Coordinates of C-alpha atoms in Angstrom, one line a residue:
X207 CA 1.5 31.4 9.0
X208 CA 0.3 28.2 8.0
X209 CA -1.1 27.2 4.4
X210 CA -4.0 24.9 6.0
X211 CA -5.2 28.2 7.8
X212 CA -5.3 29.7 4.4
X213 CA -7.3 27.1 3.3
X214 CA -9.8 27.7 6.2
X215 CA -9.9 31.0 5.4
X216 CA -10.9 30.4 2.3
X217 CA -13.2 27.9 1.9
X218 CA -15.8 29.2 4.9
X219 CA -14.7 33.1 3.5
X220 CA -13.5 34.0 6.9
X221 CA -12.5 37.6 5.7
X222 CA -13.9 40.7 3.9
X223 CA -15.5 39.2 0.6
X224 CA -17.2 42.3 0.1
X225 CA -14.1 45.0 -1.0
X226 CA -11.6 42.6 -2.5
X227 CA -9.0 43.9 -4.7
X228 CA -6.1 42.0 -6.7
X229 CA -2.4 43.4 -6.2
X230 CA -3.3 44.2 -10.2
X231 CA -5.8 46.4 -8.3
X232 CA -8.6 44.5 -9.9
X233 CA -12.1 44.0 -8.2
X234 CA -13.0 40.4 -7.3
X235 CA -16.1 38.8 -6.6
X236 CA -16.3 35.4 -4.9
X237 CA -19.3 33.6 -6.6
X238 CA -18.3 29.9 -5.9
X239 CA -14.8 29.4 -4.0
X240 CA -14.6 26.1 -5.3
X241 CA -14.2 22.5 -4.7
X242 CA -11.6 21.7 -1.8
X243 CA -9.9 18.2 -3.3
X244 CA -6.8 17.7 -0.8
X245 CA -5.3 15.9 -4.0
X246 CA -2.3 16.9 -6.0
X247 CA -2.7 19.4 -8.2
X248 CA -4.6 23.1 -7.2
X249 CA -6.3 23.5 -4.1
X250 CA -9.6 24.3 -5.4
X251 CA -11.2 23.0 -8.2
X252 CA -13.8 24.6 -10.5
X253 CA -13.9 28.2 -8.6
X254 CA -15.9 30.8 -9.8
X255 CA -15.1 34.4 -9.5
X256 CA -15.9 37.7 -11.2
X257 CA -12.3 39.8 -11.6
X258 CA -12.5 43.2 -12.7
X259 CA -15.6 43.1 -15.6
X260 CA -14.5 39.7 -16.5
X261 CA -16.5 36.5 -14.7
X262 CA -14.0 33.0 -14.9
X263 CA -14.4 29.4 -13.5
X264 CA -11.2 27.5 -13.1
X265 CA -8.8 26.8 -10.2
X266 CA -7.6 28.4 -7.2
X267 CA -4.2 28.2 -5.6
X268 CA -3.0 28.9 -2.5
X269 CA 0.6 29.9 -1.0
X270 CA 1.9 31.6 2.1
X271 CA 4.3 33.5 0.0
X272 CA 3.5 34.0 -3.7
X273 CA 7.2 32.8 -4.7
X274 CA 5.9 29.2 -3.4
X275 CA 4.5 28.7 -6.7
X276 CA 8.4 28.4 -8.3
X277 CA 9.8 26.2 -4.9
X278 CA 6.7 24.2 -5.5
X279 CA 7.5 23.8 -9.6
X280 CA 4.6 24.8 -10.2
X281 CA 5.7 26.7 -13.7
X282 CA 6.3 22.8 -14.9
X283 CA 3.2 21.5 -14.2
X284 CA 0.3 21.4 -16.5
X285 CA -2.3 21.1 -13.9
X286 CA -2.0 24.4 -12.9
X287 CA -2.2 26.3 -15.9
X288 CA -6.2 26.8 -15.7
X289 CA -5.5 28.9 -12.5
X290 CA -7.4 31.6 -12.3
X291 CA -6.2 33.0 -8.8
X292 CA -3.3 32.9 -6.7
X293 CA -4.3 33.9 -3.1
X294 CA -1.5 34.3 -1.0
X295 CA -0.3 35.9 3.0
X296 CA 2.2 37.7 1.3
X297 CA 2.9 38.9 -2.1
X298 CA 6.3 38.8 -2.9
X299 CA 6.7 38.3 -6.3
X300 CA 5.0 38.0 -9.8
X301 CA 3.2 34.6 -11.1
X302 CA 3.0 34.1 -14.4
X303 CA 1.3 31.4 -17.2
X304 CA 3.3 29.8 -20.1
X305 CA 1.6 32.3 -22.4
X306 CA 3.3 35.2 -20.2
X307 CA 0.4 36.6 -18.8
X308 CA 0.0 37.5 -15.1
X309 CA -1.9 35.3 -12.8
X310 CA -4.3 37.9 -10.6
X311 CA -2.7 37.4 -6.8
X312 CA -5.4 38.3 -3.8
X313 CA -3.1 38.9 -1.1
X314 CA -5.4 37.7 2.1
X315 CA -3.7 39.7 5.3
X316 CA -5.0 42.3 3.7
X317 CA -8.8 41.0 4.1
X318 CA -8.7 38.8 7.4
X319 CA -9.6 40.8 11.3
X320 CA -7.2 40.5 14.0
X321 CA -9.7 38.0 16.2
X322 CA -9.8 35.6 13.8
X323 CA -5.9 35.6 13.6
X324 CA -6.3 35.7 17.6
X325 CA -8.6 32.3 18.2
X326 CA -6.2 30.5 15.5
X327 CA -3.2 31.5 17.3
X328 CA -4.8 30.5 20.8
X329 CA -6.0 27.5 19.7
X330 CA -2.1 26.3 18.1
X331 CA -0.8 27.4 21.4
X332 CA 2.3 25.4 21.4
X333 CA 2.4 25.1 24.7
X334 CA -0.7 23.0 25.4
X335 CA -0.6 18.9 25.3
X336 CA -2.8 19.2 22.4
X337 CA -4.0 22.4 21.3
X338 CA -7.5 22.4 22.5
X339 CA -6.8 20.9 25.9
X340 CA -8.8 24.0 27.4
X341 CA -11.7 24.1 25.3
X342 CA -12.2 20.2 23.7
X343 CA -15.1 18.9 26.7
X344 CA -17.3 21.9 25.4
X345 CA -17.7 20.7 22.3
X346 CA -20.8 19.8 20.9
X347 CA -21.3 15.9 21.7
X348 CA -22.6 14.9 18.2
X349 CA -20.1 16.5 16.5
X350 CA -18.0 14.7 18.7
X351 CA -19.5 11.4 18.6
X352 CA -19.3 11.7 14.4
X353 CA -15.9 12.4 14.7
X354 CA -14.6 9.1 16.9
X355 CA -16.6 7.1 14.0
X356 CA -14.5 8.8 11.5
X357 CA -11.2 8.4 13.4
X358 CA -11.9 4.9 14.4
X359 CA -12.0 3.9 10.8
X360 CA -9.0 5.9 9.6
X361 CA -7.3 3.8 12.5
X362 CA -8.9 0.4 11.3
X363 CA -7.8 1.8 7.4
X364 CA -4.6 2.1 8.4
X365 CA -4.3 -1.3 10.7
X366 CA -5.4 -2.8 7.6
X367 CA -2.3 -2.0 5.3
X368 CA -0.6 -4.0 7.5
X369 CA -2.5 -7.1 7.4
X370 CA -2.8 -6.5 3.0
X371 CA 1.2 -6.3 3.7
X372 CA 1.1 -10.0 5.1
X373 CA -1.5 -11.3 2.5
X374 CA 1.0 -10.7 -0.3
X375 CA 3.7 -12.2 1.8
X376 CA 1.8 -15.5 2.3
X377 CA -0.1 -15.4 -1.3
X378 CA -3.1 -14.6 -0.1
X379 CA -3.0 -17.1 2.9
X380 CA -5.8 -16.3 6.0
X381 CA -4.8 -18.6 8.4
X382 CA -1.5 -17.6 7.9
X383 CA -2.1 -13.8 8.1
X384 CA -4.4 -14.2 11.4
X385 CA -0.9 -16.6 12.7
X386 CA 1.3 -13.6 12.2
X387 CA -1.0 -11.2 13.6
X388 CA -1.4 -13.5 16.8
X389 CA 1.6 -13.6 17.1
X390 CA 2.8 -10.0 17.0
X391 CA 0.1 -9.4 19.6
X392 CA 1.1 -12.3 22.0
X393 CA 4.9 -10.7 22.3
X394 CA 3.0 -7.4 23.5
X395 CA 5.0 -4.4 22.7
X396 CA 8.3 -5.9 23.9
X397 CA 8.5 -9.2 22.1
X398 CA 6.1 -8.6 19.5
X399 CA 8.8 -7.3 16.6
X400 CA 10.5 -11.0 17.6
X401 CA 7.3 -12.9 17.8
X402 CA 6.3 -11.7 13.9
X403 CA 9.3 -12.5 12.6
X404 CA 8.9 -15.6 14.0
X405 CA 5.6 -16.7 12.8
X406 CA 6.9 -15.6 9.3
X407 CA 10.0 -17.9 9.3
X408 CA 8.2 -20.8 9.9
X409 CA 5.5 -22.0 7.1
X410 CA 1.8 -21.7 8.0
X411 CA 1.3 -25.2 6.3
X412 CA 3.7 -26.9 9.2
X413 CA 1.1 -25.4 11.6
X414 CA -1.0 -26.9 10.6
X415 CA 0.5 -29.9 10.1
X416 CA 2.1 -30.1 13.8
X417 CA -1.3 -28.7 15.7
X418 CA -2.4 -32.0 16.3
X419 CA 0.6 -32.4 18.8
X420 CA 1.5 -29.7 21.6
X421 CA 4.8 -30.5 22.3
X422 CA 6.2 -30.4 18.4
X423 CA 4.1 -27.0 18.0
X424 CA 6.0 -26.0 21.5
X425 CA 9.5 -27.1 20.2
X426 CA 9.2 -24.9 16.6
X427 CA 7.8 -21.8 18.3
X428 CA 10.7 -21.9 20.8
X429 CA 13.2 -23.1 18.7
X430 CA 12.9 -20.7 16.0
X431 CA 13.2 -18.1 18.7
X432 CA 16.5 -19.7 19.9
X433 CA 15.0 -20.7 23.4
X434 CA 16.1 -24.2 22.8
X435 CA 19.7 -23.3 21.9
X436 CA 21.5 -23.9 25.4
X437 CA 22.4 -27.0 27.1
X438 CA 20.0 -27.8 30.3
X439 CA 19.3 -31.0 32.4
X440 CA 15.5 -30.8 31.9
X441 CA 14.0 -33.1 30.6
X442 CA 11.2 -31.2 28.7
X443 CA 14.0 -29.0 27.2
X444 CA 15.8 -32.1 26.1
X445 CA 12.6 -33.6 24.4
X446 CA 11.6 -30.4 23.0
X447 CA 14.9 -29.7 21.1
X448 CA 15.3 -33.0 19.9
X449 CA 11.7 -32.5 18.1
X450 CA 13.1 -29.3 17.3
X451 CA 16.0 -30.5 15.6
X452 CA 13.8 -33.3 14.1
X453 CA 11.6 -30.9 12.6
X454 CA 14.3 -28.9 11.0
X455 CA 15.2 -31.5 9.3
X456 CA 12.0 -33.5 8.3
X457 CA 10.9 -29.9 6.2
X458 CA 13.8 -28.8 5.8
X459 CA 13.9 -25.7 7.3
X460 CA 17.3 -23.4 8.5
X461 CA 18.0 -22.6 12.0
X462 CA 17.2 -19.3 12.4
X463 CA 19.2 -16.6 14.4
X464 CA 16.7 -14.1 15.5
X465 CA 17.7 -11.3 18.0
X466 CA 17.1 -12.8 21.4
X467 CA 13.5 -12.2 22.8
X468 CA 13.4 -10.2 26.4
X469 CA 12.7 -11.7 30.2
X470 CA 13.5 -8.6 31.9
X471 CA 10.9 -6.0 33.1
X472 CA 8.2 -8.4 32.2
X473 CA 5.5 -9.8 34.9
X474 CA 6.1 -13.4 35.1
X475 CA 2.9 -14.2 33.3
X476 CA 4.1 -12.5 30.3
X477 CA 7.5 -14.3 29.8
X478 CA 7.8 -15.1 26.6
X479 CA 8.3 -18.7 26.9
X480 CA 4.5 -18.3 28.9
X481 CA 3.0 -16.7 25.9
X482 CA 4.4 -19.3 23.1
X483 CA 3.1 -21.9 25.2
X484 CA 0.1 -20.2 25.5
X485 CA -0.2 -19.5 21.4
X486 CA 1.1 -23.1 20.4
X487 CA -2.3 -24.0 22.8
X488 CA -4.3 -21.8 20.8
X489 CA -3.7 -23.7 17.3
X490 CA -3.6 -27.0 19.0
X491 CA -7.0 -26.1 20.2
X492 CA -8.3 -24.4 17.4
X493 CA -7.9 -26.2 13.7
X494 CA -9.4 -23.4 11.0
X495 CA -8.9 -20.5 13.6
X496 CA -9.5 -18.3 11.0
X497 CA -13.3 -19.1 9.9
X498 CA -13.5 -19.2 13.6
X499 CA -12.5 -15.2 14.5
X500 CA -14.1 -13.8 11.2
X501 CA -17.7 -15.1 12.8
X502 CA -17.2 -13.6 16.5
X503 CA -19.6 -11.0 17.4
X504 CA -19.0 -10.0 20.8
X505 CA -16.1 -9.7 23.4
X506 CA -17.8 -12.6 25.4
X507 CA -17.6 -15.0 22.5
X508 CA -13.5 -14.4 22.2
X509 CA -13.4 -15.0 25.8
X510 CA -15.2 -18.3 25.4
X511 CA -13.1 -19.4 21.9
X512 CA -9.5 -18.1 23.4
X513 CA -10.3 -19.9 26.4
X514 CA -6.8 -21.4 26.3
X515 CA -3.8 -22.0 29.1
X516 CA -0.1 -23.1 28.9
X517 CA 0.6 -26.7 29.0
X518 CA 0.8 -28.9 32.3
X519 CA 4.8 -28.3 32.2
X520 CA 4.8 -24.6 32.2
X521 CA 1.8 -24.6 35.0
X522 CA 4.9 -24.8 37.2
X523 CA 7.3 -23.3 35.2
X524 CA 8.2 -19.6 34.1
X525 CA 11.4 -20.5 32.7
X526 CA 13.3 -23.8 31.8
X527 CA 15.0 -25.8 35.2
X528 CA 13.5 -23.1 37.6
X529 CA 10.0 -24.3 39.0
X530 CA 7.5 -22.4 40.7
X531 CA 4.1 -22.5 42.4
X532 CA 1.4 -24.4 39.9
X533 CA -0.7 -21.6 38.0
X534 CA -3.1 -22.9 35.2
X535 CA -1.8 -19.1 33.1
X536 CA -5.1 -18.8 31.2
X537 CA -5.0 -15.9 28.9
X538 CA -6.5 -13.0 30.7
X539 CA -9.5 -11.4 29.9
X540 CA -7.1 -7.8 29.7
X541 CA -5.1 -9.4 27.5
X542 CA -8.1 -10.6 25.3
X543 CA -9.2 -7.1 25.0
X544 CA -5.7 -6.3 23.6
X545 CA -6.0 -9.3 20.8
X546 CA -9.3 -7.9 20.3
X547 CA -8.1 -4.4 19.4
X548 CA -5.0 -5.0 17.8
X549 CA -5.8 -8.3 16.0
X550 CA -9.4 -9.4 15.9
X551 CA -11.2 -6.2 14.7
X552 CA -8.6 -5.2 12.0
X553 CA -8.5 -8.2 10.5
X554 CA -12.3 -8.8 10.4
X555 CA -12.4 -5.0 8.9
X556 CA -10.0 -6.1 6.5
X557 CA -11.6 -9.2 5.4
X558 CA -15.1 -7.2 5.1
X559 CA -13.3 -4.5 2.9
X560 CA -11.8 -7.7 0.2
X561 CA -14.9 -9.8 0.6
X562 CA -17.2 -5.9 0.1
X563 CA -19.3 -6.3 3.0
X564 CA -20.2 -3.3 5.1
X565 CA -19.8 -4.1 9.4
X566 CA -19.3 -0.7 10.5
X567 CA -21.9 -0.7 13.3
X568 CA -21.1 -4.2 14.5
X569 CA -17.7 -3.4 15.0
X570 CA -18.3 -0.3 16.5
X571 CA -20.8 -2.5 18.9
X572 CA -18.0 -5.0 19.3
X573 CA -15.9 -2.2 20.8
X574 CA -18.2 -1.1 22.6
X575 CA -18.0 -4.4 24.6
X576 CA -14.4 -4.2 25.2
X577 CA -12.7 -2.5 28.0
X578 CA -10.7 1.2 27.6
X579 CA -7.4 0.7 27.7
X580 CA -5.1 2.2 30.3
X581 CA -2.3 4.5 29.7
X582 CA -1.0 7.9 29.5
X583 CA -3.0 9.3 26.9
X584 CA -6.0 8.8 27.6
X585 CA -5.5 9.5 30.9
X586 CA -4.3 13.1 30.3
X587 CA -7.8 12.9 28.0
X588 CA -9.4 12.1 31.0
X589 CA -7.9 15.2 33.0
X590 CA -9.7 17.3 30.7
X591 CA -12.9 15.8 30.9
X592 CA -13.2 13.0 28.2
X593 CA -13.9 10.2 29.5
X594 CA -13.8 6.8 28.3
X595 CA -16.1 4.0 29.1
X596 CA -14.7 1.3 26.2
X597 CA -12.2 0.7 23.5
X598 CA -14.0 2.4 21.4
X599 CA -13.2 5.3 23.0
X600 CA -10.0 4.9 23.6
X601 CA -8.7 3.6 20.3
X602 CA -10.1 6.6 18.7
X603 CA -8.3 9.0 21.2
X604 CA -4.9 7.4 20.3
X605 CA -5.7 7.9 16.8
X606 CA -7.0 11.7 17.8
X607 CA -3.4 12.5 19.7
X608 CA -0.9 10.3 17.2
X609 CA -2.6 12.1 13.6
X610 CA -3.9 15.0 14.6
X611 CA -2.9 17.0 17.3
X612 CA 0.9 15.8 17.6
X613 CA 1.0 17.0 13.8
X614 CA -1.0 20.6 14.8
X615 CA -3.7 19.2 12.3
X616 CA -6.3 21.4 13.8
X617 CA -7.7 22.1 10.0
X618 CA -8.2 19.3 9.7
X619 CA -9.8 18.0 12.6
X620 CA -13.9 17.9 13.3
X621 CA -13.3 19.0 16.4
X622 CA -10.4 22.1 15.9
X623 CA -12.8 23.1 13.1
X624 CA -16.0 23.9 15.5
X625 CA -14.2 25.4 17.9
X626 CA -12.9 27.5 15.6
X627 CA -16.6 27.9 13.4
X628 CA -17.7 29.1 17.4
X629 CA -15.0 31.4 17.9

């Protein structure tokens, strides 16, 4: 038994409410269950009930077992002396207030009918992918639609901590939050954890400084990830770690010693060396990117600003002294869609949320533009009917399977709760 299911039950009174009795044997009348806050504190707030001849409004709590109430310290806490019931699965010992009088205990296996124990159970089958795999496509579709809104936000929420995380680091900095998000993304899942603590090691302000000229922005990307560290006969190497060097020294700065960024298992395209010649591009291109991003609208506009390709040496090169076939290496519109996802719309949510402007439905619209996203998840979600035709979509199914149904949050899910309100 789990304590969310006992919250279900009583909140939408699935159980007898007509012959309650305490384990004091006292008669109970439910008149208003009470406010469910999902803070700390009691579970219900501002209940009232009738017990016995006496009518009382304070809280509710609610345990599997009643000897919760000591493991939880509950006995120490203030807060929960204005209980006025403890409703528990199982009574197995005594509650009582400061003043040493007996909180009244409704002990709810008592009061629940086996089917509604039977459509829980089925629906936390723990051998499902997710535990409404069998039933999810019959779901109601504006229940579902107001559910993706819901999760799409709580996805964009908690994106954002991450970019409030970087304003602090850079006092509040833009440009230099938007640098390190760009950044992360460009190293893709393998390199991105190197690529971050890159853009962080090196001082927005030299950016800026150094965008006017490819090569030096070239030289501190790769540098400061240790690309220019070996001894090589080319002569783009050469010049770029001598303005490496040089620019170490003109600011300052210490050699970093990051761990070493990875080649292997990568398509050619995406070697890193390919996508920090690509980024360096981006700021030479783009003075005041960040003005720039926070005023797109529309997946076709990022294609048009993040137009950008790798300079003339690396069009036919993937790695230093090795030269291949010319390739201009434009960034991909896929890989747009990812900066998109994972860069462009949090941090414009972000922004909104500080500056308190409201863009809700035109990010949702902006989404809407963008491709789905390809991988395993959402192609099991497509095996049981739940298709998705854009990013919207399929960023609010990650956010679906990663918080919710890997966690059995089935309580607390929109979409657990109707099939269980139809059952």
């Amino acid at each position: 038994m789990r304590e969310d299911f006992l919250h279900y039950l009583w909140r939408f009174k699935k159980f007898d409410t007509l012959n309650l009795v305490t384990a004091q044997n006292e008669s109970i009348t439910i008149i208003k269950t009470g406010d469910y806050l999902e803070l700390s504190g009691p579970d219900f707030f501002n209940a009232h009930l009738k017990i016995g001849d006496q009518k009382w409004a304070g809280n509710v709590e609610i345990h599997v077992k009643s000897s919760d109430w000591y493991l939880h310290n509950h006995e120490k806490d203030v807060a929960y002396e204005n209980v006025i019931l403890h409703v528990v699965w199982e009574n197995d010992t005594a509650i009582f207030r400061e003043n040493n009088t007996e909180i009244p205990v409704l002990v709810l296996k008592d009061y629940v009918e086996k089917e509604v124990l039977d459509n829980y159970n089925a629906l936390l089958s723990p051998k499902n992918w997710i535990s409404c795999e069998k039933q999810i496509h019959e779901i109601n579709d504006f229940v579902f639609k107001n559910w993706q809104e819901r999760l799409f936000f709580e996805r964009l929420e908690r994106k954002s901590k991450f970019v409030y995380e970087l304003l602090e680091e850079t006092n509040q900095d833009w440009e230099s939050v938007l640098f390190c998000l760009l950044a992360k993304n460009f190293g893709l899942n393998t390199n991105g954890s190197a690529f971050l603590k890159m853009s962080k090691s090196i001082p927005f302000s030299i950016i800026r400084k150094e965008s006017f000229e490819i090569e030096n922005l070239e030289s501190l990307l790769l540098g400061t990830l240790n690309l220019l560290d070996e001894e090589k006969e080319d002569i783009y190497f050469k010049d770029l770690k001598f303005r490496y060097f040089y620019l170490l020294h003109k600011y300052q700065l210490e050699k970093t010693f990051l761990d070493p960024v990875q080649f292997f298992k990568h398509r050619p395209d995406n070697f890193p060396t390919i996508r920090l010649s690509q980024l360096a591009n981006l700021y030479h291109k783009h003075q005041n990117l960040f003005s720039k991003i926070i005023a797109l609208k529309s997946a076709k506009s990022v294609y048009e600003l993040l137009n950008v390709s790798v300079s003339s040496y690396w069009q036919n090169h993937y790695q230093f002294d090795k030269e291949s076939p010319k390739k201009a290496k434009t960034l991909s519109k896929s890989f747009l869609d990812l900066v998109i996802v994972n860069t462009i719309i949090p941090i414009q949510f972000a922004y909104s949320t500080i500056m308190g402007e409201f863009l809700s439905e035109d990010l949702i619209d902006f989404m809407n533009e963008v491709a789905p996203e390809k991988n395993a998840i959402i192609d099991k979600f497509n095996s049981f009917g739940i298709k998705s035709k854009n990013a919207f979509d399929t960023q609010t199914l990650l956010e679906l399977k990663n918080e919710y149904c890997n966690h059995k949050a089935c309580l607390k899910c929109a979409l657990g709760m109707e099939l269980l309100k139809n059952n």
